[in-house]
Coordinates of C-alpha atoms in Angstrom, one line a residue:
M1 CA -71.0 81.1 -1.6
T2 CA -73.3 78.6 -1.8
T3 CA -76.8 78.4 -4.2
Q4 CA -78.4 77.2 -1.1
Y5 CA -77.4 80.3 1.5
K6 CA -78.5 82.5 -1.4
K7 CA -82.1 80.6 -1.6
F8 CA -82.0 81.4 2.4
T9 CA -81.2 84.9 2.1
K10 CA -84.7 85.7 0.0
L11 CA -86.4 83.5 2.6
I12 CA -85.5 86.3 5.6
A13 CA -87.9 88.5 4.1
K14 CA -90.7 86.4 4.5
W15 CA -90.6 85.9 8.4
P16 CA -90.5 89.6 9.6
V17 CA -90.3 89.9 13.6
D18 CA -93.9 90.6 15.4
S19 CA -92.8 91.4 18.7
S20 CA -96.4 92.6 20.0
K21 CA -97.5 87.9 19.6
G22 CA -94.2 87.5 22.4
E23 CA -93.0 84.0 22.3
R24 CA -95.7 82.8 19.4
D25 CA -93.9 84.6 16.5
L26 CA -92.8 82.6 14.2
G27 CA -90.4 84.8 13.5
K28 CA -88.9 85.3 15.8
F29 CA -89.3 81.4 16.6
I30 CA -87.3 80.8 13.1
R31 CA -84.4 83.5 13.7
E32 CA -83.3 81.8 17.5
K33 CA -83.6 77.9 16.1
V34 CA -81.0 79.6 12.8
K35 CA -78.6 81.5 14.9
A36 CA -78.8 78.2 18.2
A37 CA -77.5 75.8 14.8
F38 CA -75.0 78.4 13.8
E39 CA -73.7 78.6 17.5
T40 CA -73.4 74.8 17.7
A41 CA -69.1 73.5 17.1
N42 CA -70.7 70.7 15.2
K43 CA -70.9 70.6 11.5
Q44 CA -72.2 67.9 9.4
N45 CA -72.2 67.1 5.9
L46 CA -75.4 67.8 3.7
D47 CA -76.0 66.7 1.0
S48 CA -77.3 68.8 -1.7
E49 CA -80.3 67.2 -2.7
L50 CA -82.1 67.1 1.2
C51 CA -81.0 70.8 1.8
N52 CA -83.5 71.2 -1.1
R53 CA -86.0 69.7 0.1
Q54 CA -85.9 71.3 3.6
Y55 CA -85.3 74.4 1.9
N56 CA -89.0 74.2 -0.4
S57 CA -90.5 72.7 3.3
L58 CA -89.4 76.5 4.6
N59 CA -91.0 78.5 1.4
K60 CA -94.3 77.0 1.6
I61 CA -94.8 77.4 5.1
A62 CA -93.3 80.9 4.3
D63 CA -96.3 81.1 1.4
N64 CA -99.1 79.5 4.1
Y65 CA -98.8 76.6 1.3
Y66 CA -100.2 74.0 5.1
K67 CA -103.1 76.9 5.8
N68 CA -106.2 74.7 4.4
K69 CA -103.5 71.3 4.8
Y70 CA -103.2 71.1 8.4
K71 CA -105.6 72.0 10.9
R72 CA -104.4 74.4 14.0
T73 CA -105.3 72.7 17.6
K74 CA -104.5 74.1 20.6
S75 CA -100.4 72.5 20.3
S76 CA -100.2 74.2 16.0
T77 CA -97.9 76.8 16.0
A78 CA -98.9 79.8 13.7
T79 CA -97.9 78.1 10.5
G80 CA -101.0 75.0 11.7
L81 CA -97.6 72.4 11.2
S82 CA -96.8 70.8 15.1
T83 CA -94.2 72.0 17.2
E84 CA -92.4 68.4 16.3
E85 CA -93.3 69.0 11.8
C86 CA -91.4 72.9 12.3
N87 CA -88.6 70.9 14.7
L88 CA -87.7 68.4 11.6
I89 CA -87.8 71.6 9.1
L90 CA -84.9 73.8 11.2
S91 CA -82.8 70.5 11.9
N92 CA -79.7 71.1 12.6
E93 CA -77.8 69.5 10.1
V94 CA -79.9 71.6 7.5
L95 CA -79.0 74.9 9.2
N96 CA -75.9 73.5 9.7
Y97 CA -75.7 72.6 5.7
L98 CA -76.1 76.3 4.8
K99 CA -72.7 77.4 6.8
E100 CA -70.5 74.7 4.8
E101 CA -69.4 77.6 2.6
N102 CA -66.8 79.8 5.6
K103 CA -64.3 82.4 5.9
S104 CA -61.9 79.2 6.5
I105 CA -62.3 77.8 2.4
F106 CA -61.6 81.7 2.0
I107 CA -58.6 81.4 3.5
R108 CA -57.3 78.6 1.9
K109 CA -58.1 79.7 -1.4
L110 CA -56.2 83.0 -0.4
S111 CA -52.6 81.0 0.9
T112 CA -52.2 79.2 -2.6
K113 CA -53.2 82.9 -5.5
P114 CA -49.8 85.1 -5.3
I115 CA -50.7 89.0 -5.5
E116 CA -50.0 90.5 -8.4
Y117 CA -50.7 94.4 -8.8
K118 CA -51.6 96.0 -11.9
D119 CA -50.2 99.8 -12.9
H120 CA -52.3 102.7 -12.5
I121 CA -52.8 104.1 -15.6
P122 CA -53.0 107.5 -14.7
V123 CA -56.7 109.6 -15.7
M124 CA -56.7 112.5 -17.5
L125 CA -52.9 112.9 -17.3
N126 CA -51.8 115.6 -20.2
K127 CA -54.6 118.4 -18.7
A128 CA -53.4 117.1 -15.3
I129 CA -49.9 118.5 -16.1
E130 CA -51.0 121.3 -18.2
Y131 CA -53.2 123.0 -15.8
L132 CA -50.6 121.9 -12.5
N133 CA -47.9 124.1 -14.9
P134 CA -44.7 121.9 -13.4
K135 CA -41.0 124.3 -13.7
D136 CA -37.5 123.7 -13.1
N137 CA -36.8 124.0 -8.7
E138 CA -39.7 124.0 -7.8
L139 CA -41.7 122.4 -4.9
Y140 CA -44.8 120.5 -5.5
V141 CA -46.7 117.3 -3.5
D142 CA -48.8 114.3 -5.1
M143 CA -51.6 113.7 -2.2
T144 CA -52.3 110.9 -3.8
F145 CA -49.8 108.7 -5.2
G146 CA -51.5 105.6 -5.9
A147 CA -48.9 103.6 -8.9
G148 CA -47.0 107.3 -9.9
G149 CA -48.3 107.5 -13.3
H150 CA -48.7 112.1 -12.2
S151 CA -46.1 111.5 -10.2
K152 CA -43.3 110.1 -13.2
K153 CA -45.0 112.8 -15.3
I154 CA -44.6 115.8 -12.9
L155 CA -40.7 114.5 -12.5
E156 CA -40.6 114.0 -15.9
T157 CA -41.3 117.2 -17.2
A158 CA -39.5 119.2 -15.2
N159 CA -36.5 119.1 -12.9
C160 CA -38.6 119.8 -9.9
T161 CA -39.0 118.1 -6.0
L162 CA -42.2 116.0 -5.6
I163 CA -43.4 115.1 -2.5
T164 CA -45.4 111.9 -2.5
L165 CA -48.1 111.0 0.4
D166 CA -50.1 107.5 0.0
R167 CA -52.0 105.5 3.0
D168 CA -51.5 102.5 1.3
P169 CA -47.8 101.0 2.3
V170 CA -48.2 98.6 -1.0
A171 CA -47.6 102.4 -2.7
Y172 CA -45.6 103.8 0.2
E173 CA -43.1 101.0 -1.5
K174 CA -43.4 101.9 -5.2
A175 CA -42.9 105.7 -4.1
K176 CA -39.2 104.5 -2.4
N177 CA -39.1 102.6 -5.3
L178 CA -39.9 106.1 -7.5
A179 CA -37.3 108.4 -5.2
K180 CA -34.7 105.5 -6.7
E181 CA -35.6 105.9 -9.2
Y182 CA -35.6 110.2 -9.7
P183 CA -32.3 110.4 -6.9
N184 CA -32.9 113.2 -4.4
R185 CA -35.6 114.3 -6.0
V186 CA -38.7 112.4 -4.8
I187 CA -39.7 112.7 -0.6
P188 CA -42.2 109.7 0.0
L189 CA -43.7 110.1 2.7
L190 CA -47.1 107.6 4.6
G191 CA -49.8 109.1 5.7
R192 CA -52.7 110.3 5.6
F193 CA -54.5 114.0 5.4
S194 CA -54.8 114.5 8.1
E195 CA -51.3 113.1 9.3
L196 CA -49.6 115.1 6.8
P197 CA -48.7 118.4 9.0
A198 CA -47.2 116.0 11.6
L199 CA -45.5 114.0 8.4
F200 CA -44.4 117.7 7.0
K201 CA -43.2 118.4 10.4
T202 CA -40.2 116.4 10.0
Q203 CA -39.4 117.5 6.5
G204 CA -39.1 120.4 8.4
I205 CA -41.5 122.1 5.6
E206 CA -43.9 125.0 6.2
Q207 CA -47.1 126.7 5.4
S208 CA -46.9 128.8 2.1
S209 CA -44.2 126.9 1.2
I210 CA -45.1 124.2 -2.0
D211 CA -45.8 125.5 -5.3
G212 CA -48.3 123.5 -6.5
I213 CA -50.7 120.5 -4.9
L214 CA -52.6 117.2 -7.4
F215 CA -55.4 115.2 -5.5
D216 CA -56.0 112.2 -7.9
F217 CA -59.3 111.0 -5.1
G218 CA -60.9 107.7 -4.8
C219 CA -59.7 103.8 -4.6
S220 CA -57.2 103.3 -6.9
S221 CA -56.4 100.3 -9.7
M222 CA -54.1 98.0 -8.0
Q223 CA -56.8 98.3 -4.8
L224 CA -59.9 97.2 -6.8
D225 CA -57.8 94.8 -8.7
T226 CA -56.9 92.6 -5.9
G227 CA -59.4 90.9 -4.7
E228 CA -57.4 90.4 -1.8
R229 CA -58.1 93.4 -0.6
G230 CA -62.7 93.9 -0.4
F231 CA -62.4 96.5 -2.9
S232 CA -64.1 95.3 -5.6
V233 CA -67.4 94.1 -7.3
S234 CA -66.5 91.1 -9.5
K235 CA -63.1 90.5 -7.8
D236 CA -64.0 87.8 -4.4
G237 CA -62.8 88.6 -1.3
Y238 CA -63.1 89.4 2.3
L239 CA -64.5 92.2 3.3
D240 CA -61.6 94.8 4.3
M241 CA -61.5 98.5 2.1
R242 CA -59.1 99.7 4.2
M243 CA -56.7 102.1 2.2
D244 CA -54.5 101.3 5.1
A245 CA -54.0 97.8 4.8
G246 CA -54.2 97.9 8.5
R247 CA -51.7 99.8 9.2
D248 CA -53.8 101.6 12.4
P249 CA -55.4 98.2 14.0
N250 CA -57.8 100.7 15.6
Q251 CA -59.4 100.5 12.2
I252 CA -62.8 99.3 11.3
T253 CA -63.3 96.4 8.5
A254 CA -65.8 96.7 5.9
R255 CA -67.2 93.5 7.5
E256 CA -66.4 94.7 11.5
V257 CA -69.4 97.8 10.2
L258 CA -71.7 95.0 7.9
A259 CA -71.8 93.1 11.5
T260 CA -71.8 95.5 14.1
A261 CA -74.0 98.8 13.0
N262 CA -78.1 98.8 13.2
E263 CA -80.5 99.5 10.7
H264 CA -80.6 102.6 10.2
E265 CA -76.8 103.2 10.4
L266 CA -76.3 100.7 7.6
Y267 CA -79.3 103.0 5.5
K268 CA -76.6 106.2 6.4
I269 CA -74.4 105.1 5.4
F270 CA -75.8 103.5 2.3
K271 CA -78.3 106.3 2.0
I272 CA -75.6 109.7 2.5
Y273 CA -72.3 107.7 0.8
G274 CA -73.3 106.0 -1.6
E275 CA -76.7 108.1 -2.9
E276 CA -78.1 103.6 -2.9
K277 CA -82.4 104.0 -3.6
K278 CA -82.5 100.7 -2.0
A279 CA -80.3 102.0 1.3
A280 CA -83.2 100.9 3.6
K281 CA -84.2 97.1 2.2
I282 CA -81.2 96.7 1.4
A283 CA -80.0 97.7 5.3
Q284 CA -82.9 95.4 7.0
T285 CA -82.3 92.6 4.3
I286 CA -78.7 92.3 6.0
I287 CA -79.2 92.7 9.2
Q288 CA -82.1 89.4 8.8
A289 CA -79.4 87.8 7.7
R290 CA -77.0 88.4 10.4
Y291 CA -79.3 87.6 12.6
M292 CA -80.3 84.5 10.6
I293 CA -77.8 83.1 9.0
K294 CA -74.9 84.5 9.2
N295 CA -72.5 87.5 8.7
I296 CA -71.2 88.8 5.8
D297 CA -67.5 87.8 5.1
T298 CA -66.3 88.5 2.2
T299 CA -67.0 90.4 -1.6
K300 CA -69.0 87.8 -2.9
E301 CA -71.4 87.5 -0.2
L302 CA -72.8 91.1 0.0
V303 CA -72.9 91.6 -3.8
D304 CA -75.5 88.1 -3.2
V305 CA -77.6 89.9 -0.4
V306 CA -77.8 93.0 -2.5
N307 CA -78.3 91.4 -6.4
S308 CA -82.1 89.8 -3.6
C309 CA -83.0 92.7 -2.7
C310 CA -83.3 93.5 -6.8
P311 CA -84.3 90.9 -8.4
D312 CA -85.0 92.3 -11.3
E313 CA -83.3 95.2 -11.6
V314 CA -80.7 96.1 -14.4
R315 CA -78.7 99.0 -13.8
L316 CA -76.5 99.8 -16.3
D317 CA -73.5 102.4 -16.1
K318 CA -72.2 106.1 -17.8
L319 CA -71.4 103.8 -20.8
Q320 CA -74.4 101.7 -20.6
R321 CA -72.7 98.8 -19.7
P322 CA -74.1 96.3 -17.4
Q323 CA -73.0 97.2 -13.9
S324 CA -73.8 94.8 -10.5
N325 CA -76.6 96.4 -8.3
A326 CA -73.9 96.5 -5.3
T327 CA -71.5 98.8 -6.7
K328 CA -73.3 102.2 -4.9
V329 CA -73.4 100.0 -1.2
F330 CA -70.4 99.1 -2.4
Q331 CA -68.8 103.2 -2.1
A332 CA -70.7 103.9 1.0
L333 CA -69.0 101.2 2.4
R334 CA -65.3 102.1 1.2
I335 CA -66.1 106.0 2.0
F336 CA -67.3 104.9 5.6
V337 CA -64.7 102.8 6.4
N338 CA -61.3 104.7 5.1
N339 CA -64.0 108.1 6.0
E340 CA -62.8 109.7 3.2
L341 CA -65.0 112.9 2.3
N342 CA -63.8 114.3 6.0
E343 CA -60.1 114.0 5.0
L344 CA -61.1 114.8 1.6
N345 CA -62.2 118.2 3.5
Y346 CA -58.8 118.4 5.3
G347 CA -56.8 118.0 2.5
M348 CA -58.8 121.5 0.4
V349 CA -57.8 123.0 3.6
L350 CA -54.7 122.2 4.0
A351 CA -54.0 122.8 0.5
K352 CA -54.9 125.9 1.1
Y353 CA -52.7 126.3 4.0
Y354 CA -49.4 125.0 2.5
L355 CA -49.1 126.4 -1.1
K356 CA -47.2 129.1 -1.8
L357 CA -49.5 132.8 -3.1
N358 CA -50.1 132.0 -7.0
G359 CA -49.1 127.8 -5.9
R360 CA -51.6 125.8 -7.9
L361 CA -54.9 123.0 -7.5
V362 CA -55.5 120.3 -9.6
T363 CA -58.2 118.3 -7.9
I364 CA -59.4 115.0 -10.0
C365 CA -62.9 113.4 -8.6
F366 CA -65.0 110.6 -9.5
H367 CA -67.7 111.2 -7.9
S368 CA -70.7 114.3 -7.1
L369 CA -70.0 113.6 -3.4
E370 CA -66.0 113.9 -4.0
D371 CA -66.8 117.1 -6.4
T372 CA -69.1 118.9 -4.8
I373 CA -66.6 118.7 -1.4
V374 CA -63.8 120.2 -4.3
K375 CA -66.6 122.8 -5.5
R376 CA -67.7 124.8 -2.4
H377 CA -64.5 124.7 -1.5
I378 CA -63.1 126.4 -4.2
G379 CA -66.1 128.6 -4.4
G380 CA -65.7 130.1 -0.8
N381 CA -69.1 128.1 0.4
T382 CA -67.8 126.6 3.5
I383 CA -68.1 127.5 7.3
N384 CA -65.7 126.7 9.2
E385 CA -63.7 125.4 7.5
V386 CA -65.9 122.7 6.3
A387 CA -67.9 122.5 3.2
N388 CA -71.2 123.3 3.3
P389 CA -73.6 121.4 3.1
V390 CA -75.9 123.6 0.7
P391 CA -74.9 125.9 -2.3
L392 CA -75.2 129.3 -1.5
K393 CA -78.1 130.3 -2.9
Y394 CA -80.2 127.9 -0.9
H395 CA -78.6 129.7 2.2
S396 CA -81.5 132.0 2.3
P397 CA -83.1 134.3 0.8
L398 CA -82.3 137.6 3.0
L399 CA -79.1 137.7 1.9
V400 CA -79.4 139.4 -1.2
Q401 CA -79.9 142.6 1.1
D402 CA -77.0 142.5 3.2
Q403 CA -73.8 142.5 0.5
E404 CA -71.0 142.7 3.4
T405 CA -72.5 138.9 4.2
I406 CA -72.8 138.5 0.7
N407 CA -69.3 139.2 0.1
E408 CA -67.8 137.3 3.5
F409 CA -69.6 134.0 2.2
L410 CA -68.3 134.5 -1.7
D411 CA -65.2 135.3 0.0
T412 CA -62.6 132.6 -1.6
P413 CA -58.3 132.1 -1.4
W414 CA -58.8 130.2 -5.2
K415 CA -59.0 131.5 -8.3
P416 CA -60.5 128.3 -11.1
L417 CA -58.1 127.8 -13.9
N418 CA -61.3 125.7 -16.1
K419 CA -64.9 127.9 -16.4
H420 CA -66.5 124.6 -16.2
V421 CA -65.2 121.0 -14.4
E422 CA -62.9 119.0 -17.1
V423 CA -63.9 115.7 -18.6
P424 CA -62.6 112.6 -20.1
T425 CA -62.4 112.4 -23.5
D426 CA -64.0 110.4 -25.4
E427 CA -60.7 108.4 -27.1
E428 CA -59.6 108.4 -23.0
V429 CA -62.9 106.6 -21.8
E430 CA -62.8 103.9 -24.7
R431 CA -58.8 102.9 -23.1
N432 CA -59.7 103.5 -19.8
P433 CA -62.8 102.9 -18.8
R434 CA -63.0 103.3 -15.3
S435 CA -62.0 106.8 -16.4
R436 CA -65.7 107.5 -17.4
S437 CA -66.4 109.4 -13.8
A438 CA -64.0 111.8 -13.4
R439 CA -63.6 115.6 -13.4
L440 CA -60.9 117.8 -12.9
R441 CA -61.1 121.2 -11.1
A442 CA -58.3 123.2 -10.8
A443 CA -57.2 126.7 -9.4
I444 CA -54.7 129.5 -8.1
K445 CA -54.5 130.9 -4.7
I446 CA -55.0 134.1 -5.2
K447 CA -54.1 135.2 -0.7

């Protein structure tokens, strides 16, 4: 994205549309002119100096620089400029130049850059294996295979059989390689949690037949380290974010969400899934950028748009390191595109039905939305197999009068193995900063 594009993005908010002015509204006029210019087939080169002059002129209009310099006449526009002057400032040459860095440049960049996947460093590996406690001749499931770090440790710990599941075809290929390394001990499966019952049926695996299940939720390092997949804030790439990597042709991409969702829908995505405090402003700016300039196609373009909404804000992560302002927006889009929370909830339901009595469940979560769902399933705070949106103590103040109702809500098939949630050690966080948000919970199925 060019510097000029970023400047024009910040200018958008200075022209709110006022529908009460009808055809005389400057905001509407500018947006229509920009939209018409970008839809033309002609593309002309424009030097940066001229583009800067046009930008400065637009900025002066936005700041009412010409208010006193030009007196209004019957034929003047709302800014005090004549129609001819406005047409010059909003010339097609200027507007076409804003779109100089388009998807075609990005595609050329992809074609010359080989894809390299870095192995995922397993988070809280020893703790997870300690709670899972693999034993010989038992059956285990790694529900989120990723790069296979946890799976390999399970196979090394005991002479057991392991089923690996992942929705990512790249991870599935890694699982097939692991199956060759451990003959007759690994069963690789490709699919989402919601596809697992059908996959188990093809393998002849019935309910209450598994000894242990491990979940490592979230995005794997190999997905984050591959800029082309659009997960990373720091690596430029097309806004894809599909964990299935195109396996389902009907699955929407993050770019399509930004191009089609309305302002209220974007606000809800950013606020609920990302817990972003500036969700409303970011959603509004994305809609204005989409209408006035162009659709947001790449990760860098999205980061620049979010930064334009928080120009003077410095955010820090849990290690007090500078964090991108767009981190929560990226998280929200990823969760929405992949339907992660619903899949997670379904995965917890499957664990209850497929684990044996005294079977073990281990989960590793990376943000509060995931951890809340896991915690409420283990605590029995569910309604119709869905995690209750509020804690039990807020469900109703009258429940204290009805012990039978209380027992019904507190009924759970799980017995927690750890009283408090486990977190990574300081040494692990220093070695692998991506583990800083990890939260591990473990439980045994007791009924």
